[in-house]
Amino acid sequence: MIIKPRYRGFICTTVHPPGCRRNVEEQIEYVKSKDRIGGPPRVLVVGASTGYGLAARIAAAYGLTAGTIGVFFEKSAANQKTGSAGWYNNKYFEARAEKDGISAASINGDAFSNEVKEQAVELIRSFMPGGKVDLIVYSLASPKRKDPGSGQVYSSVIKPVGTVYTGKTVDFHTGIVSDISVDPANENEIGETVAVMGGGDWKLWMNKMYQADALSDGVITLAFSYIGPEMTHAIYKDGTIGRAKADLETKSKEINDMLSGIGGKSFVSINKAVVTQSSSAIPVVPLYISLLFKIMKEKGLHENCIEQMYRLFSEKVYNGGNIITDASGRLRLDDLEMKEDVQSEILKMWNKVDTDNICEMSDISDFRNEFFRLFGFARSDIDYEADVNLEEVL
Ligand code: NAD
């Protein structure tokens, strides 16, 4: 079967398995090229199949030399139909880890459910030495969440709060820059977005693990957030998603209190803007990232998920016993993105960029490539005219 990208907006409906394999291998090669990090041996990653979670798992497995359990929700390949990109990513990660003698086990299911949390406890008991974990990375991004208690399904929205947002955005497939206007969210939409993307489920995970005695003394847990510059605030930091991230920080403090008896700690890490399935769906963000990538590359500061996650462990969390936070107790991986000289150049370009000049002013073609890469396409080391035998790719 010859597999070509087929897409609608920010969803690509086809997946190229050999390209996904190279994406995973490339991240492993990156971490293997760096120094090993003196960190803990048992790691659970929730949201481990794509984006930041996959990179965190790879950085843990190859950087910390940790055994990992990954939890994710992905579509399996069946009956000559390809699975989702994250499903292949995980298969290739597990196969490679096994070959390299690194232990890895996974759960494919709804992390918001009680059942999957229960399965994770069982797997930690049977799979992790001593039946405990030392680090839990919570990296879920989802448009919906079914509440395990009430059964109610919540949907998240990306909207401003309080006022209409009017500003620039780009269709990254066509390069057309236009003005968009997004109406503010109502109270119900704000509440549902917090229910999906806030810290409620993270706290349920940590509670479950704590009650099950599955956490080692000194356990660390991390979840991810974004702040970004002024031009993205209305739609991100001050919008519905920002409300959810504020809740994540509140819950982090509550988790921290819960863990104090076992010397554990909880942190929110503020990460850099990167191209993932989640970020490409947020208006304004693709235009901002296209400008950001160009400037950060020119300055030799460019990073993707894997560079960020390696730096998270090696510089911020497991750096000789010192956990490096800002004054508010957050881990800051957005330090390079938020450098004064980077942001002032973006701001200058932001005011000038339009459909006619976007190709010169930004890295829009790289954004597009990165987007297709998430699904295994747009790699120069893969022959996309070659037949892919779905029975052989695993
Ligand atoms: P992503 O879409 O690449 O990954 C989401 C992961 O969550 C996948 O592994 C997916 O399988 C899993 N998942 C989704 N719903 C699930 C469910 N019900 N059960 C189990 N697993 C489920 O997203 P990402 O961009 O890597 O985002 C991860 C975190 O990082 C989010 O909190 C996001 O806000 C944050 N973050 C992202 C960026 C960015 O630019 N992408 C920047 C800063 C922070």
Short mmCIF file of N, CA and C and ligand atoms in Angstrom, two decimals, residues 46-54 71-74 86 107 109-112 116 138-145 197 223-227 236 241 245 248 269-279 285 289 305 374, ligand 1:
data_model
loop_
_atom_site.label_atom_id
_atom_site.label_comp_id
_atom_site.label_asym_id
_atom_site.label_seq_id
_atom_site.Cartn_x
_atom_site.Cartn_y
_atom_site.Cartn_z
N VAL A 46 1.83 9.46 31.82
CA VAL A 46 0.42 9.44 31.41
C VAL A 46 0.28 10.39 30.23
N GLY A 47 -0.06 9.83 29.05
CA GLY A 47 -0.07 10.63 27.82
C GLY A 47 1.24 10.42 27.08
N ALA A 48 1.64 9.13 26.94
CA ALA A 48 3.02 8.80 26.57
C ALA A 48 3.24 8.49 25.09
N SER A 49 2.25 8.71 24.23
CA SER A 49 2.39 8.21 22.86
C SER A 49 2.77 9.26 21.83
N THR A 50 2.57 10.52 22.13
CA THR A 50 2.91 11.58 21.17
C THR A 50 3.44 12.80 21.94
N GLY A 51 3.95 13.78 21.21
CA GLY A 51 4.29 15.08 21.78
C GLY A 51 5.21 15.02 22.99
N TYR A 52 4.90 15.85 23.98
CA TYR A 52 5.75 15.95 25.16
C TYR A 52 5.82 14.65 25.96
N GLY A 53 4.71 13.92 26.03
CA GLY A 53 4.70 12.69 26.83
C GLY A 53 5.61 11.63 26.24
N LEU A 54 5.55 11.45 24.91
CA LEU A 54 6.43 10.47 24.26
C LEU A 54 7.89 10.87 24.48
N VAL A 71 0.97 5.33 29.51
CA VAL A 71 -0.49 5.25 29.36
C VAL A 71 -0.90 6.22 28.26
N PHE A 72 -1.78 5.79 27.38
CA PHE A 72 -2.22 6.64 26.26
C PHE A 72 -3.51 6.08 25.72
N PHE A 73 -4.13 6.83 24.79
CA PHE A 73 -5.39 6.40 24.20
C PHE A 73 -5.24 6.49 22.70
N GLU A 74 -4.98 5.37 22.03
CA GLU A 74 -4.67 5.40 20.61
C GLU A 74 -5.42 4.29 19.87
N GLY A 86 0.27 7.70 17.29
CA GLY A 86 0.73 7.40 18.65
C GLY A 86 0.79 5.90 18.92
N ILE A 107 -0.23 0.83 28.69
CA ILE A 107 -1.68 0.63 28.80
C ILE A 107 -2.33 1.55 27.77
N GLY A 109 -5.71 2.96 26.88
CA GLY A 109 -7.09 3.09 27.37
C GLY A 109 -7.33 4.49 27.88
N ASP A 110 -8.54 4.76 28.32
CA ASP A 110 -8.93 6.10 28.75
C ASP A 110 -8.37 6.43 30.14
N ALA A 111 -7.35 7.26 30.16
CA ALA A 111 -6.67 7.60 31.42
C ALA A 111 -7.59 8.31 32.41
N PHE A 112 -8.68 8.89 31.91
CA PHE A 112 -9.62 9.58 32.80
C PHE A 112 -10.48 8.59 33.60
N VAL A 116 -8.60 2.41 34.15
CA VAL A 116 -7.21 2.52 33.67
C VAL A 116 -6.28 2.88 34.85
N TYR A 138 2.66 13.72 33.92
CA TYR A 138 1.27 13.77 33.48
C TYR A 138 1.20 14.68 32.27
N SER A 139 1.01 14.10 31.07
CA SER A 139 1.09 14.88 29.83
C SER A 139 -0.11 14.64 28.92
N LEU A 140 -1.29 14.66 29.53
CA LEU A 140 -2.49 14.44 28.72
C LEU A 140 -2.90 15.72 28.00
N ALA A 141 -3.37 15.58 26.77
CA ALA A 141 -4.05 16.67 26.09
C ALA A 141 -5.22 16.03 25.37
N SER A 142 -6.41 16.48 25.68
CA SER A 142 -7.59 15.83 25.11
C SER A 142 -8.70 16.85 24.91
N PRO A 143 -9.51 16.65 23.88
CA PRO A 143 -10.63 17.58 23.70
C PRO A 143 -11.82 17.25 24.61
N LYS A 144 -11.84 16.01 25.15
CA LYS A 144 -13.00 15.57 25.96
C LYS A 144 -12.56 14.76 27.15
N ARG A 145 -13.42 14.76 28.17
CA ARG A 145 -13.16 13.88 29.32
C ARG A 145 -14.49 13.38 29.88
N MET A 197 -8.99 19.94 30.89
CA MET A 197 -7.55 20.24 30.80
C MET A 197 -6.96 20.79 32.11
N ALA A 223 3.49 18.09 35.66
CA ALA A 223 2.52 18.28 34.57
C ALA A 223 2.95 19.52 33.80
N PHE A 224 2.43 19.65 32.58
CA PHE A 224 2.95 20.68 31.67
C PHE A 224 1.96 21.81 31.41
N SER A 225 2.53 23.00 31.27
CA SER A 225 1.71 24.16 30.98
C SER A 225 2.45 25.07 30.00
N TYR A 226 1.77 26.15 29.61
CA TYR A 226 2.36 27.11 28.69
C TYR A 226 1.93 28.51 29.12
N ILE A 227 2.80 29.49 28.97
CA ILE A 227 2.41 30.87 29.28
C ILE A 227 2.47 31.71 28.00
N TYR A 236 -4.73 32.16 24.85
CA TYR A 236 -4.17 31.07 25.65
C TYR A 236 -4.20 31.38 27.14
N ILE A 241 -8.23 27.90 28.12
CA ILE A 241 -7.14 26.94 28.40
C ILE A 241 -6.27 27.45 29.54
N LYS A 245 -5.14 25.77 32.99
CA LYS A 245 -3.75 25.69 33.46
C LYS A 245 -3.59 26.30 34.85
N LEU A 248 -4.50 23.66 37.06
CA LEU A 248 -3.40 22.68 37.14
C LEU A 248 -2.41 23.10 38.24
N SER A 269 5.61 22.31 34.92
CA SER A 269 6.71 22.76 34.06
C SER A 269 6.12 23.60 32.93
N ILE A 270 6.65 24.80 32.77
CA ILE A 270 6.19 25.67 31.68
C ILE A 270 7.08 25.37 30.48
N ASN A 271 6.47 24.72 29.49
CA ASN A 271 7.25 24.28 28.33
C ASN A 271 7.18 25.29 27.19
N LYS A 272 8.04 25.04 26.20
CA LYS A 272 8.09 25.87 25.00
C LYS A 272 6.94 25.49 24.06
N ALA A 273 6.55 26.42 23.20
CA ALA A 273 5.56 26.12 22.16
C ALA A 273 6.21 25.25 21.09
N VAL A 274 5.62 24.10 20.81
CA VAL A 274 6.12 23.19 19.77
C VAL A 274 4.93 22.70 18.94
N VAL A 275 5.24 22.08 17.80
CA VAL A 275 4.16 21.58 16.95
C VAL A 275 3.75 20.19 17.44
N THR A 276 2.53 20.08 17.95
CA THR A 276 1.97 18.77 18.29
C THR A 276 0.54 18.76 17.78
N GLN A 277 -0.09 17.60 17.90
CA GLN A 277 -1.47 17.51 17.43
C GLN A 277 -2.34 18.52 18.19
N SER A 278 -2.02 18.73 19.46
CA SER A 278 -2.84 19.64 20.26
C SER A 278 -2.57 21.10 19.90
N SER A 279 -1.29 21.49 19.77
CA SER A 279 -1.01 22.91 19.56
C SER A 279 -1.43 23.38 18.18
N VAL A 285 -1.72 30.20 17.38
CA VAL A 285 -0.49 29.50 17.75
C VAL A 285 0.36 29.09 16.53
N ILE A 289 4.15 30.17 16.26
CA ILE A 289 5.23 29.15 16.23
C ILE A 289 6.07 29.29 14.96
N CYS A 305 10.28 18.75 21.20
CA CYS A 305 9.89 18.08 22.45
C CYS A 305 11.05 17.34 23.10
N LEU A 374 4.31 14.56 12.38
CA LEU A 374 3.63 13.93 13.52
C LEU A 374 2.96 12.63 13.10
P1 NAD B 1 -0.30 15.56 22.31
O1 NAD B 1 -1.63 15.72 21.66
O2 NAD B 1 0.88 15.36 21.43
O3 NAD B 1 -0.33 14.31 23.35
C1 NAD B 1 -1.43 13.98 24.11
C2 NAD B 1 -1.25 12.63 24.77
O4 NAD B 1 -2.39 12.41 25.60
C3 NAD B 1 -1.18 11.44 23.80
O5 NAD B 1 -0.28 10.48 24.28
C4 NAD B 1 -2.60 10.86 23.86
O6 NAD B 1 -2.70 9.46 23.58
C5 NAD B 1 -2.91 11.12 25.33
N1 NAD B 1 -4.34 11.12 25.61
C6 NAD B 1 -5.30 11.98 25.19
N2 NAD B 1 -6.50 11.63 25.73
C7 NAD B 1 -6.28 10.53 26.49
C8 NAD B 1 -7.10 9.72 27.30
N3 NAD B 1 -8.40 9.95 27.45
N4 NAD B 1 -6.52 8.67 27.93
C9 NAD B 1 -5.19 8.38 27.80
N5 NAD B 1 -4.37 9.14 27.07
C10 NAD B 1 -4.91 10.21 26.41
O7 NAD B 1 -0.16 16.82 23.26
P2 NAD B 1 1.07 17.71 23.78
O8 NAD B 1 1.08 18.97 23.00
O9 NAD B 1 2.30 16.91 23.94
O10 NAD B 1 0.50 18.13 25.21
C11 NAD B 1 0.87 17.50 26.42
C12 NAD B 1 0.85 18.54 27.53
O11 NAD B 1 1.84 19.54 27.26
C13 NAD B 1 -0.49 19.29 27.65
O12 NAD B 1 -0.76 19.53 29.00
C14 NAD B 1 -0.20 20.60 26.94
O13 NAD B 1 -1.05 21.66 27.36
C15 NAD B 1 1.24 20.82 27.38
N6 NAD B 1 2.01 21.80 26.59
C16 NAD B 1 2.05 21.71 25.23
C17 NAD B 1 2.75 22.68 24.50
C18 NAD B 1 2.80 22.63 22.98
O14 NAD B 1 3.26 23.61 22.39
N7 NAD B 1 2.38 21.54 22.36
C19 NAD B 1 3.46 23.69 25.17
C20 NAD B 1 3.44 23.72 26.55
C21 NAD B 1 2.70 22.77 27.26
#
